[in-house]
Coordinates of C-alpha atoms in Angstrom, one line a residue:
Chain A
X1140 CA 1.9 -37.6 -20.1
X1141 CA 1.7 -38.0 -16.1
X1142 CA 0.6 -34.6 -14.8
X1143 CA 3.8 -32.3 -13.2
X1144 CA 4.0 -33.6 -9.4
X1145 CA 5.3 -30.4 -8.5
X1146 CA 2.5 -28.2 -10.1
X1147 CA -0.1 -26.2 -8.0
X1148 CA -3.5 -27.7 -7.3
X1149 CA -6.6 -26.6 -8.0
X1150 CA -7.5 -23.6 -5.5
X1151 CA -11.2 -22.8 -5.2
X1152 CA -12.1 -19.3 -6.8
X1153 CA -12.4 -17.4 -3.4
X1154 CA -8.7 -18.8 -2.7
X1155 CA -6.1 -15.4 -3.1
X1156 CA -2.4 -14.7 -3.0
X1157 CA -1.0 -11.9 -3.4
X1158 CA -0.5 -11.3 -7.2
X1159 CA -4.6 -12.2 -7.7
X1160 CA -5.6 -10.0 -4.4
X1161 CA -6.0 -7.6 -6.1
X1162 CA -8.8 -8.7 -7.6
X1163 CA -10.3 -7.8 -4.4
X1164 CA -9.5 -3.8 -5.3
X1165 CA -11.5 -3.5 -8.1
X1166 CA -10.7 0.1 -8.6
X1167 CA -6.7 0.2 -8.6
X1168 CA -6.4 2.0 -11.7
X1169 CA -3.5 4.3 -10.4
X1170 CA -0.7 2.1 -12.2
X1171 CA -2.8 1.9 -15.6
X1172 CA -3.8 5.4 -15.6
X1173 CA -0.2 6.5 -15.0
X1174 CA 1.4 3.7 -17.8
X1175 CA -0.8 5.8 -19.9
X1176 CA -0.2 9.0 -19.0
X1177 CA 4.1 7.5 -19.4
X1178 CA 3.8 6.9 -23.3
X1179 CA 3.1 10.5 -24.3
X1180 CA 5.2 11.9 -21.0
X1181 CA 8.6 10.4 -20.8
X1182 CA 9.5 11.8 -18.0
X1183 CA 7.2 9.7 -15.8
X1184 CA 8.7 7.6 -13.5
X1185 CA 7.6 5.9 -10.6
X1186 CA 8.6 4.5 -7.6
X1187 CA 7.0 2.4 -4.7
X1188 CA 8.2 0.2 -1.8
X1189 CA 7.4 -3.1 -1.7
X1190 CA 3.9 -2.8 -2.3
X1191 CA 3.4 -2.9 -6.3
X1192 CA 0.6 -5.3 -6.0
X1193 CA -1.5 -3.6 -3.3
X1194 CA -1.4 -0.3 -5.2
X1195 CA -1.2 -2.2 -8.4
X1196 CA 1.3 0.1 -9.6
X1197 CA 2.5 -3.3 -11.9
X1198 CA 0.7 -2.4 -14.2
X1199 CA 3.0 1.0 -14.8
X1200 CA 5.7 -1.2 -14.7
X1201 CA 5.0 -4.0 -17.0
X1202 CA 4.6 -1.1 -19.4
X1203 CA 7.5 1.5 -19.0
X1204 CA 10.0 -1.3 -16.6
X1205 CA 13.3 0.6 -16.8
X1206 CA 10.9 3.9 -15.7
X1207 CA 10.1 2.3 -12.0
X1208 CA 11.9 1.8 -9.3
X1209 CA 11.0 -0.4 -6.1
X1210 CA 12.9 0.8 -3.2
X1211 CA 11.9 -1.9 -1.5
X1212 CA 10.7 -1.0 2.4
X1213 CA 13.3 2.1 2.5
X1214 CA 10.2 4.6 1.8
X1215 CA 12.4 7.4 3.6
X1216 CA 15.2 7.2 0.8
X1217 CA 12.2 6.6 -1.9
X1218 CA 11.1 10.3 -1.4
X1219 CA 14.3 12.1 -1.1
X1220 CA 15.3 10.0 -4.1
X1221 CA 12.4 11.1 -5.8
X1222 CA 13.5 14.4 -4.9
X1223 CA 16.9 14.1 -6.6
X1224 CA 15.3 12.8 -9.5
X1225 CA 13.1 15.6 -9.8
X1226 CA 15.6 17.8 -9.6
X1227 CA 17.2 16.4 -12.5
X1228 CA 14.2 16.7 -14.8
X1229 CA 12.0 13.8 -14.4
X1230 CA 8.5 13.8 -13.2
X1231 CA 8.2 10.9 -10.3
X1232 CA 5.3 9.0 -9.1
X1233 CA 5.9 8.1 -5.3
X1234 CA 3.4 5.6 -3.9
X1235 CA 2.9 3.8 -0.9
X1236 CA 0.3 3.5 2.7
X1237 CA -0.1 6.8 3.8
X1238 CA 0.7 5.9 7.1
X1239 CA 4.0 5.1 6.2
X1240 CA 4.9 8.1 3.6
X1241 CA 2.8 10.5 5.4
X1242 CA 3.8 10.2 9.1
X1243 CA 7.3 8.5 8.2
X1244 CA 8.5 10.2 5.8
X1245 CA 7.0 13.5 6.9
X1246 CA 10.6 15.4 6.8
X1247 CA 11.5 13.8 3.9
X1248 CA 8.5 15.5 2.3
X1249 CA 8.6 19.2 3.8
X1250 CA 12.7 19.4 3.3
X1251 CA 13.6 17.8 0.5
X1252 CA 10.0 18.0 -1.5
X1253 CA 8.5 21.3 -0.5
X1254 CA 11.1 23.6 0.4
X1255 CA 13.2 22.6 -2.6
X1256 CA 9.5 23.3 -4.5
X1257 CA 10.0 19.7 -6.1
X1258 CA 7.4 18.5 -8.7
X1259 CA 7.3 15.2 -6.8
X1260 CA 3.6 13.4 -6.6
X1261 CA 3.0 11.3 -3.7
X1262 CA 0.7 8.8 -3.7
X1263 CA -0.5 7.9 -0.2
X1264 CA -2.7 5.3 -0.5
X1265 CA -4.7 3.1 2.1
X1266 CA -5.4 6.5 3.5
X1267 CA -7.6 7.1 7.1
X1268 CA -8.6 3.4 8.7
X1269 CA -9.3 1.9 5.7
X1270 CA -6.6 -0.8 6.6
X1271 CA -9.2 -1.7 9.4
X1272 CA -7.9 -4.8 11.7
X1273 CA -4.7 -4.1 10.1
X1274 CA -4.6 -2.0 12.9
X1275 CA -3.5 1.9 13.6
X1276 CA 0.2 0.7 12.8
X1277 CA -1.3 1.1 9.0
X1278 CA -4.1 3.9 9.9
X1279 CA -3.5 7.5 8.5
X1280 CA -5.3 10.0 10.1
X1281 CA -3.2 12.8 11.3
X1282 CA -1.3 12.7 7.7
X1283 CA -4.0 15.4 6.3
X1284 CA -2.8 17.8 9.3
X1285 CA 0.6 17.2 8.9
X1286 CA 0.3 17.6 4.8
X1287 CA -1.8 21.0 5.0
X1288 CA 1.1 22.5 7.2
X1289 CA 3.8 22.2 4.3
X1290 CA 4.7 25.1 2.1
X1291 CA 3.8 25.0 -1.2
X1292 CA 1.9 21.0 -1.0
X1293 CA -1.1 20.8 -2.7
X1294 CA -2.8 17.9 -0.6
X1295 CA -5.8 15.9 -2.6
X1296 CA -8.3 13.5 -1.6
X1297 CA -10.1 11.5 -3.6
X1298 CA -13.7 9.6 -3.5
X1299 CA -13.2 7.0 -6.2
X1300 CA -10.9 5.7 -9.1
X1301 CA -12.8 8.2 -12.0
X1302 CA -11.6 11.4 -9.5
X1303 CA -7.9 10.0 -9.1
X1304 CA -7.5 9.5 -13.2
X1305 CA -9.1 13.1 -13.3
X1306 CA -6.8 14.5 -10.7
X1307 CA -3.4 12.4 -12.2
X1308 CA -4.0 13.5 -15.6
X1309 CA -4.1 17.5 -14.4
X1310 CA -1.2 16.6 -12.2
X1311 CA 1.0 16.2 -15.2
X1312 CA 1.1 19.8 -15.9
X1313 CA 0.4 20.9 -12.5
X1314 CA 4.2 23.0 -10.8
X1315 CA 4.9 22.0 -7.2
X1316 CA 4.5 19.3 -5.3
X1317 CA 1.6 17.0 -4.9
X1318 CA 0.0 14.8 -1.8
X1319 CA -2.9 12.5 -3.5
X1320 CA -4.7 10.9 -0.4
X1321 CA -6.1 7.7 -2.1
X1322 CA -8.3 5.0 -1.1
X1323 CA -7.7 1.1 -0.8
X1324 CA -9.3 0.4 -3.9
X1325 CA -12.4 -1.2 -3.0
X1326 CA -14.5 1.8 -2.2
X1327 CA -17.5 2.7 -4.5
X1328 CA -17.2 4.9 -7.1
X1329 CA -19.4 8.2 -7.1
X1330 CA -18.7 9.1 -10.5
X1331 CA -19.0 6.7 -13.7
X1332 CA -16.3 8.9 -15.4
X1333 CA -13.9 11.3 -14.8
X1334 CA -14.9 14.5 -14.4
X1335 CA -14.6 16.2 -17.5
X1336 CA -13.7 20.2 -16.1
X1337 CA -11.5 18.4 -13.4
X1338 CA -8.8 21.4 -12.2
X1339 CA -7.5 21.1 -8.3
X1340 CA -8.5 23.6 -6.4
X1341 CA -12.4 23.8 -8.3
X1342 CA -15.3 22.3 -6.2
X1343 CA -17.4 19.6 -8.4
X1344 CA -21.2 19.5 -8.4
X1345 CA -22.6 16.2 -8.2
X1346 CA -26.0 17.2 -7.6
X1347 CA -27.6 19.9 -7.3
X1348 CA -29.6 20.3 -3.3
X1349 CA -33.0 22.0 -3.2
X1350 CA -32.9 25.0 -1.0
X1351 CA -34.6 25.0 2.6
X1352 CA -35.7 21.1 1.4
X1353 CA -34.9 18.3 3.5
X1354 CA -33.5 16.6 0.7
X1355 CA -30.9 19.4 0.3
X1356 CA -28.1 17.0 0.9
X1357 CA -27.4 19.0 3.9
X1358 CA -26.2 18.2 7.5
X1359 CA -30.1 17.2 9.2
X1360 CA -31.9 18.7 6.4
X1361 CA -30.2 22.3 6.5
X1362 CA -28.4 24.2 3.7
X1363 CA -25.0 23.3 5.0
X1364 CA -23.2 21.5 2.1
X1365 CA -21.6 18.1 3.5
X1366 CA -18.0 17.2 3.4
X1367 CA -16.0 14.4 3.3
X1368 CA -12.3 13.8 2.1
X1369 CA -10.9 10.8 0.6
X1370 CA -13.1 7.5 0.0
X1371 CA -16.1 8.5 3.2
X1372 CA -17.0 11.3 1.0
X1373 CA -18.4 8.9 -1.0
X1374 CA -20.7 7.5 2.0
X1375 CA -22.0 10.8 2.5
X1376 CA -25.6 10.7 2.5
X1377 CA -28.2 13.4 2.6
X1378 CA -30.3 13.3 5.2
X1379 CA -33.5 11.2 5.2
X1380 CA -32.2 8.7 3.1
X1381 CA -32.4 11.1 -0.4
X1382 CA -29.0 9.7 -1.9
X1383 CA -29.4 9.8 -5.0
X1384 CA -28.5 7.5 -7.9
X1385 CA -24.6 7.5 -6.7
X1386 CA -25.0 7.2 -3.1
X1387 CA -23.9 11.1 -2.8
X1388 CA -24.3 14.0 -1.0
X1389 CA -24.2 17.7 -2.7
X1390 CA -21.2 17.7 -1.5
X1391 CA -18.0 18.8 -3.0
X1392 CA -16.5 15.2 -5.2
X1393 CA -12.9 15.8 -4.2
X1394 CA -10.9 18.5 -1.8
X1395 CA -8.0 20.3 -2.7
X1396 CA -6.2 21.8 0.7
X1397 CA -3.4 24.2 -0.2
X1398 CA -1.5 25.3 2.5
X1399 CA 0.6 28.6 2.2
X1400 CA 3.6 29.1 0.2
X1401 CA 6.6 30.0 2.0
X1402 CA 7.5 32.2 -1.4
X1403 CA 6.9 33.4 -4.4
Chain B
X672 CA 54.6 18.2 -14.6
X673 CA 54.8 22.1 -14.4
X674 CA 50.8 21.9 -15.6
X675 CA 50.5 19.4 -12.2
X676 CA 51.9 21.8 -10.1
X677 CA 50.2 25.0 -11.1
X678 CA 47.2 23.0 -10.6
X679 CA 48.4 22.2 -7.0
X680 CA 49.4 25.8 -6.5
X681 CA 45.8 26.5 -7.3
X682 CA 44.2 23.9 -5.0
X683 CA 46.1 24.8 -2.1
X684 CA 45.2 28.7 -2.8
X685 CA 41.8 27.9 -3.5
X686 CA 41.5 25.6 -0.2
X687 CA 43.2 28.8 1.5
X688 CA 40.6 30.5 0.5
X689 CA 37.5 28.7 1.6
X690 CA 39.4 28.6 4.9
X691 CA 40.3 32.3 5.3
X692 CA 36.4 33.6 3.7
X693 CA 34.7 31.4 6.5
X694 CA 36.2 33.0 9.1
X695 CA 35.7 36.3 7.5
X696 CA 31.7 34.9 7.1
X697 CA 31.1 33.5 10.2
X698 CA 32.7 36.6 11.9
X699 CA 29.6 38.3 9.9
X700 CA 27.1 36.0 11.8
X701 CA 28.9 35.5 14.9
X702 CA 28.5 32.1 14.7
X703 CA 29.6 28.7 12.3
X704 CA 31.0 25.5 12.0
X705 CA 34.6 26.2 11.1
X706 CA 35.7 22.7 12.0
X707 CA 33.4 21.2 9.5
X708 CA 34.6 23.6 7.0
X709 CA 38.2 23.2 7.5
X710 CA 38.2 19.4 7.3
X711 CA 36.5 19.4 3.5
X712 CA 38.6 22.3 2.3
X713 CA 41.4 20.2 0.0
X714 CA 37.8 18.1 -1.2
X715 CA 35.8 21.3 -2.2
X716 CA 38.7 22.8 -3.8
X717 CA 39.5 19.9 -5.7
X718 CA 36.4 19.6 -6.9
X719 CA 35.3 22.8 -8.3
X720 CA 38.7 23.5 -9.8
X721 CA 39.7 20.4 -11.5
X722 CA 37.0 17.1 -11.1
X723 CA 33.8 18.6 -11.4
X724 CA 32.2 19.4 -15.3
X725 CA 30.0 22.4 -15.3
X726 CA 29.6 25.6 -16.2
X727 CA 29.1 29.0 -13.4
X728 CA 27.1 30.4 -16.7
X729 CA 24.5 27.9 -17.0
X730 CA 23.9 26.5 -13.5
X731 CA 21.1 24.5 -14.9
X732 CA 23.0 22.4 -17.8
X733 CA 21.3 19.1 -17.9
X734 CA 25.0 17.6 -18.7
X735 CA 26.8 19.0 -15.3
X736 CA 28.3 16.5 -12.7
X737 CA 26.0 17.1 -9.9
X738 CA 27.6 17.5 -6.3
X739 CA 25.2 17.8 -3.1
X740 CA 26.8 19.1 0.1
X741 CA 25.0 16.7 2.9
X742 CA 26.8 17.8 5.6
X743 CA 25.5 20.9 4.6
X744 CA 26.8 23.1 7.6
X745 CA 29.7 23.1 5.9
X746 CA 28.2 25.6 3.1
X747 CA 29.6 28.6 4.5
X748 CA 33.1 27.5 3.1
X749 CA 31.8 26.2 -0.4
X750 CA 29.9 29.5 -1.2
X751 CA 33.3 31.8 -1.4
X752 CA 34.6 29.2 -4.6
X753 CA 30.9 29.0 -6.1
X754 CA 31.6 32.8 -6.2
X755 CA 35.2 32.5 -7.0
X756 CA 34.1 30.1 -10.3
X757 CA 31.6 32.5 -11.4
X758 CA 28.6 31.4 -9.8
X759 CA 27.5 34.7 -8.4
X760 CA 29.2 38.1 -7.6
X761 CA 31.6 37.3 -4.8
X762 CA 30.1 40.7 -3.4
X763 CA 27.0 39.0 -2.7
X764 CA 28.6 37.3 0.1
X765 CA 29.1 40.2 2.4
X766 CA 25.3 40.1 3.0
X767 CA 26.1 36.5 5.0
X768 CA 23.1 35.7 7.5
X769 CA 21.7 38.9 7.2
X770 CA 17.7 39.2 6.4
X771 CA 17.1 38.5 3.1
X772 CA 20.7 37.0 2.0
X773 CA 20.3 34.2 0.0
X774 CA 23.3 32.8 2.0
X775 CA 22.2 30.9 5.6
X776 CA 24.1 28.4 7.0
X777 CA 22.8 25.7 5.0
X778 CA 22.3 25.9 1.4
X779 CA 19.2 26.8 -0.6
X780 CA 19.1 25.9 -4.2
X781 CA 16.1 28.4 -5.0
X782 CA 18.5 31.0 -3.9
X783 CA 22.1 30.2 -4.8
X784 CA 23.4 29.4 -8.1
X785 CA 25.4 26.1 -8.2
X786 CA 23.4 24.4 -5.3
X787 CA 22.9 21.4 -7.2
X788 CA 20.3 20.2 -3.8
X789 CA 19.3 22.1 -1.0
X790 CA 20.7 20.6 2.5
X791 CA 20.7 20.6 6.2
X792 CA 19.1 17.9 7.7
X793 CA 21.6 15.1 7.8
X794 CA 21.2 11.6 6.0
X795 CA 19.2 12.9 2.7
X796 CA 22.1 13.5 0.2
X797 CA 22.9 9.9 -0.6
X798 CA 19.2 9.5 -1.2
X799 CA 18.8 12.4 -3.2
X800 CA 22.2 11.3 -5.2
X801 CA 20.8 8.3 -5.3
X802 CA 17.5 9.9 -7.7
X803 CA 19.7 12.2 -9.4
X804 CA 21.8 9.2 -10.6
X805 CA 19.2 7.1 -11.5
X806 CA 17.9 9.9 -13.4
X807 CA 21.4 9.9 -15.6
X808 CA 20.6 6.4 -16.7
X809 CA 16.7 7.9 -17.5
X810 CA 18.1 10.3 -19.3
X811 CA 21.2 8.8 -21.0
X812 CA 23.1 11.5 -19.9
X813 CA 26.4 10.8 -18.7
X814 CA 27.0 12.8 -15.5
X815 CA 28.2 11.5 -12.3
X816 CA 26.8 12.8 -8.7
X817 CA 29.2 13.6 -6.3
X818 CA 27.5 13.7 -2.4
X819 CA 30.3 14.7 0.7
X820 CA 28.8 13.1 4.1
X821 CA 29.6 13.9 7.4
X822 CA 31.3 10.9 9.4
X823 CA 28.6 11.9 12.1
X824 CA 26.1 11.6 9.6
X825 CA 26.8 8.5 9.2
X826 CA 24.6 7.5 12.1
X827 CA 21.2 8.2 10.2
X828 CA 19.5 5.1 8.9
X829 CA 18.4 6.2 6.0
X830 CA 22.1 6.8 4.7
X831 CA 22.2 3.1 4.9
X832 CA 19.0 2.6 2.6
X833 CA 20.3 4.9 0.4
X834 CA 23.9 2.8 0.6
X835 CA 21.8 -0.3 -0.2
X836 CA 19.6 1.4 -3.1
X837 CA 22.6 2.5 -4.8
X838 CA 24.4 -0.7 -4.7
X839 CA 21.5 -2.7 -5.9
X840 CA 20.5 -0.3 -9.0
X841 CA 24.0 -0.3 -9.7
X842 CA 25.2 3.4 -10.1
X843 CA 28.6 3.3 -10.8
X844 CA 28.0 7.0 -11.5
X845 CA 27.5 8.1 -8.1
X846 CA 30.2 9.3 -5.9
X847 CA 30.0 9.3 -2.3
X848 CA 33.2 11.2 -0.3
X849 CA 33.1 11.2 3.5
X850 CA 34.7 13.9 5.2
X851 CA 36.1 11.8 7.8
X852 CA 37.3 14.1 10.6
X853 CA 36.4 11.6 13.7
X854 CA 34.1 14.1 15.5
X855 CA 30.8 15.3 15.6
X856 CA 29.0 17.8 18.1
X857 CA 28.7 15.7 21.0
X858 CA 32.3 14.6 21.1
X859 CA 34.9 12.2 19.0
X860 CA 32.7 9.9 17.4
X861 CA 34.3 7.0 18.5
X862 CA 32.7 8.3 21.7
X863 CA 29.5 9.4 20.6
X864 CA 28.2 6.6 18.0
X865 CA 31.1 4.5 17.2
X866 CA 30.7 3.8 13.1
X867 CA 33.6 1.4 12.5
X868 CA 34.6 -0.6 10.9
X869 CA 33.7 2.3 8.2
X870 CA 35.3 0.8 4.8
X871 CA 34.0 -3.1 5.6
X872 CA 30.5 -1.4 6.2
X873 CA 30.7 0.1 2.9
X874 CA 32.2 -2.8 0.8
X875 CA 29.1 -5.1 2.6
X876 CA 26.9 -2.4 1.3
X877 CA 28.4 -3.7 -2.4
X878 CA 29.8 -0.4 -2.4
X879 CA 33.6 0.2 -4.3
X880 CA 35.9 1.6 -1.6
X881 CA 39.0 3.6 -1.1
X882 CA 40.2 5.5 1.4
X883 CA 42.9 8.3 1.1
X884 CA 44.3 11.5 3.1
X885 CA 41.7 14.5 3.1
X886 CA 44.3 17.5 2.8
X887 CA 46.8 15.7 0.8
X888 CA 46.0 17.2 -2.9
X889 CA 47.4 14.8 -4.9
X890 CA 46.7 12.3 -3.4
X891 CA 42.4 13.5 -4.0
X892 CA 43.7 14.0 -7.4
X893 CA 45.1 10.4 -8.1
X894 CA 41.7 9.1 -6.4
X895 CA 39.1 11.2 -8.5
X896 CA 41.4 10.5 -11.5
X897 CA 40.6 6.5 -10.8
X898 CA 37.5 6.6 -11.0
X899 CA 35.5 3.7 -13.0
X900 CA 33.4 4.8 -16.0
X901 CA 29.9 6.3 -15.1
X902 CA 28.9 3.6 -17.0
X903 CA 30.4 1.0 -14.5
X904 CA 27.6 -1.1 -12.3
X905 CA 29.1 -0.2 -8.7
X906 CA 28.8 2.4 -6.6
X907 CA 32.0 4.3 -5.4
X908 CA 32.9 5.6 -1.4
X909 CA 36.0 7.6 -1.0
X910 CA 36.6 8.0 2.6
X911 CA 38.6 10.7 3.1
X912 CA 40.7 10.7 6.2
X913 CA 40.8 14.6 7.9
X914 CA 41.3 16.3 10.6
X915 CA 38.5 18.7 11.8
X916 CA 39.9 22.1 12.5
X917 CA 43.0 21.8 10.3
X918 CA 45.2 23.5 10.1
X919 CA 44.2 25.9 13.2
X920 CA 46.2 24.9 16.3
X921 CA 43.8 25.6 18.6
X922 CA 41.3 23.9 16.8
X923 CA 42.3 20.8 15.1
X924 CA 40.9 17.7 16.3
X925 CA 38.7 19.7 18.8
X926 CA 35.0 18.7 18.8
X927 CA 34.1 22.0 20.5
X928 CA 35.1 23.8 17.2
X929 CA 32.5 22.0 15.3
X930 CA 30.3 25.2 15.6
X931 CA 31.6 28.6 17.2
X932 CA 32.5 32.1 16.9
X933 CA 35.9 33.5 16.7
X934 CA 36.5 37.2 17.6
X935 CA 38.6 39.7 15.9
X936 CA 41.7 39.3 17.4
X937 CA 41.4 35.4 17.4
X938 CA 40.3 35.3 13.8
X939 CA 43.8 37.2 12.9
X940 CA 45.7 34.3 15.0
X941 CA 44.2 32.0 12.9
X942 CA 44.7 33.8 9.8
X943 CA 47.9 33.8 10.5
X944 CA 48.5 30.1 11.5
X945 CA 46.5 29.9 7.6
X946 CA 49.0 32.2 6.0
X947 CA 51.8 30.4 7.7
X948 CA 50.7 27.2 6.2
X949 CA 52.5 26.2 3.4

C-alpha cells in the first residue's frame, strides 16, 4: 500500500502548532478542572473567544460540548452574554487574555456584571507581561486597577495551577462576581497541591519566616512580609537566597482584592 | 372579532397610558426622554398586555418570556404598565428620581420587579439576549427573549457581534424589535450615523426580517402572532417603523425632544393633543 501523498510528514519533536502548543503550558488545567467541576454542577457553562487552545479550555469542551460557547473574537458580547445567561440561572465561565477582557471589556464588566451583582467568573488569563515580545497590545497591567474599582468584584490572582483549582472549586459556591487574574500556564508551581483550607479572602502560609532573621522572607532581611500577585508571586525570593524548597517567599500564596459594594 | 377589539381598545388605552404617566413622571424630575418613550408606546403595550408570558406575582419564574429594554432611557414609560400588570404598587411611582426611588431613568433589576436586565448603556441588550437565549436551550425551557433597540443604538459595534452570535447559534427564540423613530440626540440619524440599508444589514447578519408600522396595533399584533417556533434555528428582527414624539405636535419627528422637560401648562397641551387622539 503506497503511503497517502497528501499525509503530513514527519515533524521533529520541537516542531508545534497550535493544537500541540500547548504542550508548551504545562499547567493549563483551567479547562479540566472546570469539566470536572461541570459533572456534579450543571449549571457550568463556559465561554471563550477564539482562544480554546491557549487557555486549554478544550478540554471543558470535549467533555460538557453543548455547555461552551466560542464567541469567537467578539469578547465584548461574550461578557454581556455571560451576563444574560447568568441572569437566567446558569453559572458561566468567561475566559480570555486579560488584556482583552480586562481593559476591553471593562464596561461590559462593571454594567452588566457588577452592578447587576451577576455570578459571572472571568478568567483573565496571560495576565501582566507574561505575553512578553507579544508586545503591550497583549500586556495586562492596569486591569488589577481597573478590577479593584468595581462594586461588588472579587478580583483573584493566582501563583500556580494547584491555587487556581483551589480558587475555582470555592468559586462554585461563591455569590457575586468573580475576576481570576491567571497566568500563561508555564509558570512554576509553588504548591504541589491545592491548598486544602483554600477560602478567598484568607491569606495562605507557605512558610513560616523567623523573626528579626535574615532569612525571614522579608524585603532585605526585615519583617515585612513580601507580596506578589499573579504568577511573580511565585519568584519571590527571601532575601539572601533562603528560598526554600518551592522557590517562595513567606509571602501570602494568592490575593484576594475586594473592592467596596455599592449595596447591600 | 369583538374579543380583537376589546383587546385593541386595551392596547390603545394602555399605550395612552405610558404616554400620559411619562409626562406626569418626567414632570417629577424635570427632565426625560419623552420622544423615546412615545415612539415604543404601541410595542410596550403590546407586549405586556397580550405577547409576553409571565406572571407580576412571580417576577422570577424560570418559564417567563424575558424582554430587556436596551434603549433603556425609555424606562420611564415602561414602569407605569409594570405597575399597571401588578408588578409593584403603582404608588411607588410618585417617588420618581427622588433619593432612594428604586425608579431612575434607566432601569435597575435589583430594584424593580419585572426588570428582566438592567440597562443604560447602549449596545448590551442583544448581547445579553443573546446569553439569556442560549440559556433557554441550556435549560430546555421554552421561553423566548424579547430585546427593543434604539435605531441610534444601532451604531455600537458590539450590537453587530451580538447580531452575528445570535445568527450563528441559531436562536430562533430570540426577538429583536427596533424602535425605529429615525432620530437620535445629535439629529435625524440619517444625519448623524446613517444605518441603512437597515433590513439587508439584518438579513446579511442571517437574521429573519420584517418590518411593520410602530403605532399601528394590529398590525404589531399580526407580526408577534407570526412568529416561528422558539424552537426554530433563526434569529428574528422586527423593525418597527415610528415616529419619535408621536403623537405630540410639537414634538413628533423633532430630535430636540429626545430628552427635555415640559412645564405645566405645556404638559396639559400635550395631554390634550393625547386625549384627543383617537
Amino acid at each position: 500500500m503506497s503511503p497517502n501523498p497528501h499525509s503530513e510528514p514527519a515533524l521533529h519533536a520541537d516542531t508545534w502548532d497550535l493544537p500541540t502548543s500547548t504542550r508548551l503550558a504545562p499547567y493549563l488545567n483551567w479547562g479540566k478542572v472546570l469539566a470536572d467541576l461541570g459533572e456534579e454542577n450543571p449549571e457550568i457553562v463556559v465561554l471563550t473567544a477564539d482562544l480554546s487552545h491557549a487557555n486549554r479550555l478544550t478540554d471543558f469542551a470535549r467533555v460538557h460540548p453543548g455547555r461552551f460557547f466560542n464567541f469567537g473574537i467578539g469578547e465584548k458580547n461574550m461578557v454581556s452574554a455571560a451576563a444574560g445567561l447568568a441572569a437566567a440561572g446558569l453559572l458561566p465561565y468567561v475566559a480570555t487574555y486579560a488584556s482583552f477582557v480586562g481593559l476591553l471589556c471593562a464596561e461590559q464588566i462593571r454594567t452588566d456584571v457588577c452592578y447587576t451583582e451577576m455570578p459571572v467568573r472571568i478568567l483573565a488569563h496571560h495576565s501582566g507581561i507574561a505575553m512578553g515580545f507579544y508586545g503591550s497590545s497583549h500586556h495586562a497591567t492596569e486591569d488589577l486597577a481597573i478590577m479593584r474599582s468595581f462594586a461588588g468584584l472579587t478580583v483573584f490572582g493566582t501563583v500556580d495551577p494547584f491555587l487556581a483549582e483551589a480558587a475555582l472549586k470555592a468559586s462554585v459556591n461563591h455569590s457575586g462576581p468573580i475576576y481570576f487574574r491567571l497566568g500563561r500556564g508555564r509558570e512554576k508551581p509553588v504548591y504541589d497541591h491545592p491548598p486544602a483550607d483554600f477560602a478567598f479572602g484568607r491569606a495562605i502560609t507557605v512558610r513560616q519566616g523567623k523573626s528579626g532573621s535574615q532569612d525571614g522572607g522579608g524585603i532585605g532581611g526585615s519583617r515585612l512580609p513580601r507580596r506578589g500577585t499573579g504568577p511573580i508571586g511565585a519568584r519571590g525570593r527571601p532575601a539572601h537566597g533562603q528560598a526554600d524548597r518551592r522557590g517562595n517567599c513567606a509571602g501570602r500564596g494568592g490575593h484576594r482584592h475586594r473592592a467596596h459594594r455599592g449595596r447591600a | 372579532m369583538r374579543d380583537r377589539e376589546t383587546l385593541l381598545a386595551t392596547l390603545r388605552e394602555k399605550a395612552k397610558l405610558s404616554r400620559k404617566e411619562t409626562i406626569r413622571l418626567v414632570g417629577i424630575a424635570k427632565s426625560g426622554h419623552y420622544g423615546s418613550v412615545f415612539s415604543a408606546a404601541e410595542i410596550f403595550a403590546t407586549l405586556y398586555y397580550h405577547v409576553l408570558r409571565y406572571d407580576a406575582r412571580r417576577p422570577d419564574w424560570p418559564d417567563r418570556d424575558r424582554f430587556i429594554l436596551s434603549k433603556g432611557h425609555a424606562a420611564v414609560g415602561l414602569y407605569p404598565l409594570l405597575a399597571d400588570v401588578g408588578f409593584f404598587d403603582a404608588a411607588l411611582l410618585d417617588t420618581y428620581t427622588r433619593l432612594g426611588s428604586p425608579f431612575g431613568d434607566h432601569p435597575d433589576m435589583r430594584k424593580i420587579p419585572g426588570i428582566d436586565f438592567s440597562s443604560g448603556s447602549l449596545g448590551h441588550g442583544l448581547s445579553v439576549g443573546v446569553g439569556m437565549a442560549l440559556a433557554a436551550r441550556v435549560t430546555g425551557r421554552a421561553y423566548r427573549v424579547y430585546v427593543l433597540l434604539g435605531d441610534g443604538e444601532l451604531d455600537e459595534g458590539q450590537v453587530w457581534e451580538a447580531a452575528m452570535s445570535a445568527a450563528h447559534y441559531k436562536l430562533g427564540n430570540l426577538v429583536a424589535i427596533i424602535d425605529r423613530n429615525r432620530v437620535s440626540v445629535d439629529g435625524p440619524t440619517a444625519e448623524v450615523m446613517e444605518i441603512e440599508p437597515l433590513a439587508d444589514k439584518w438579513a446579511a447578519f442571517g437574521w429573519r426580517v420584517h418590518e411593520v408600522d410602530g403605532h399601528d396595533l394590529e398590525a404589531l399584533l399580526d407580526r408577534f402572532a407570526a412568529l416561528p417556533d422558539p424552537a426554530s434555528a433563526q434569529p428574528t428582527v422586527l423593525i418597527a417603523h415610528t415616529v419619535a414624539g408621536r403623537p405630540v405636535s410639537f414634538m413628533e419627528h423633532r430630535f430636540e425632544w429626545h430628552l427635555g422637560y415640559l412645564a405645566p401648562e405645556d404638559q396639559a397641551r400635550a395631554l390634550a393633543e393625547l386625549e384627543a387622539e383617537q
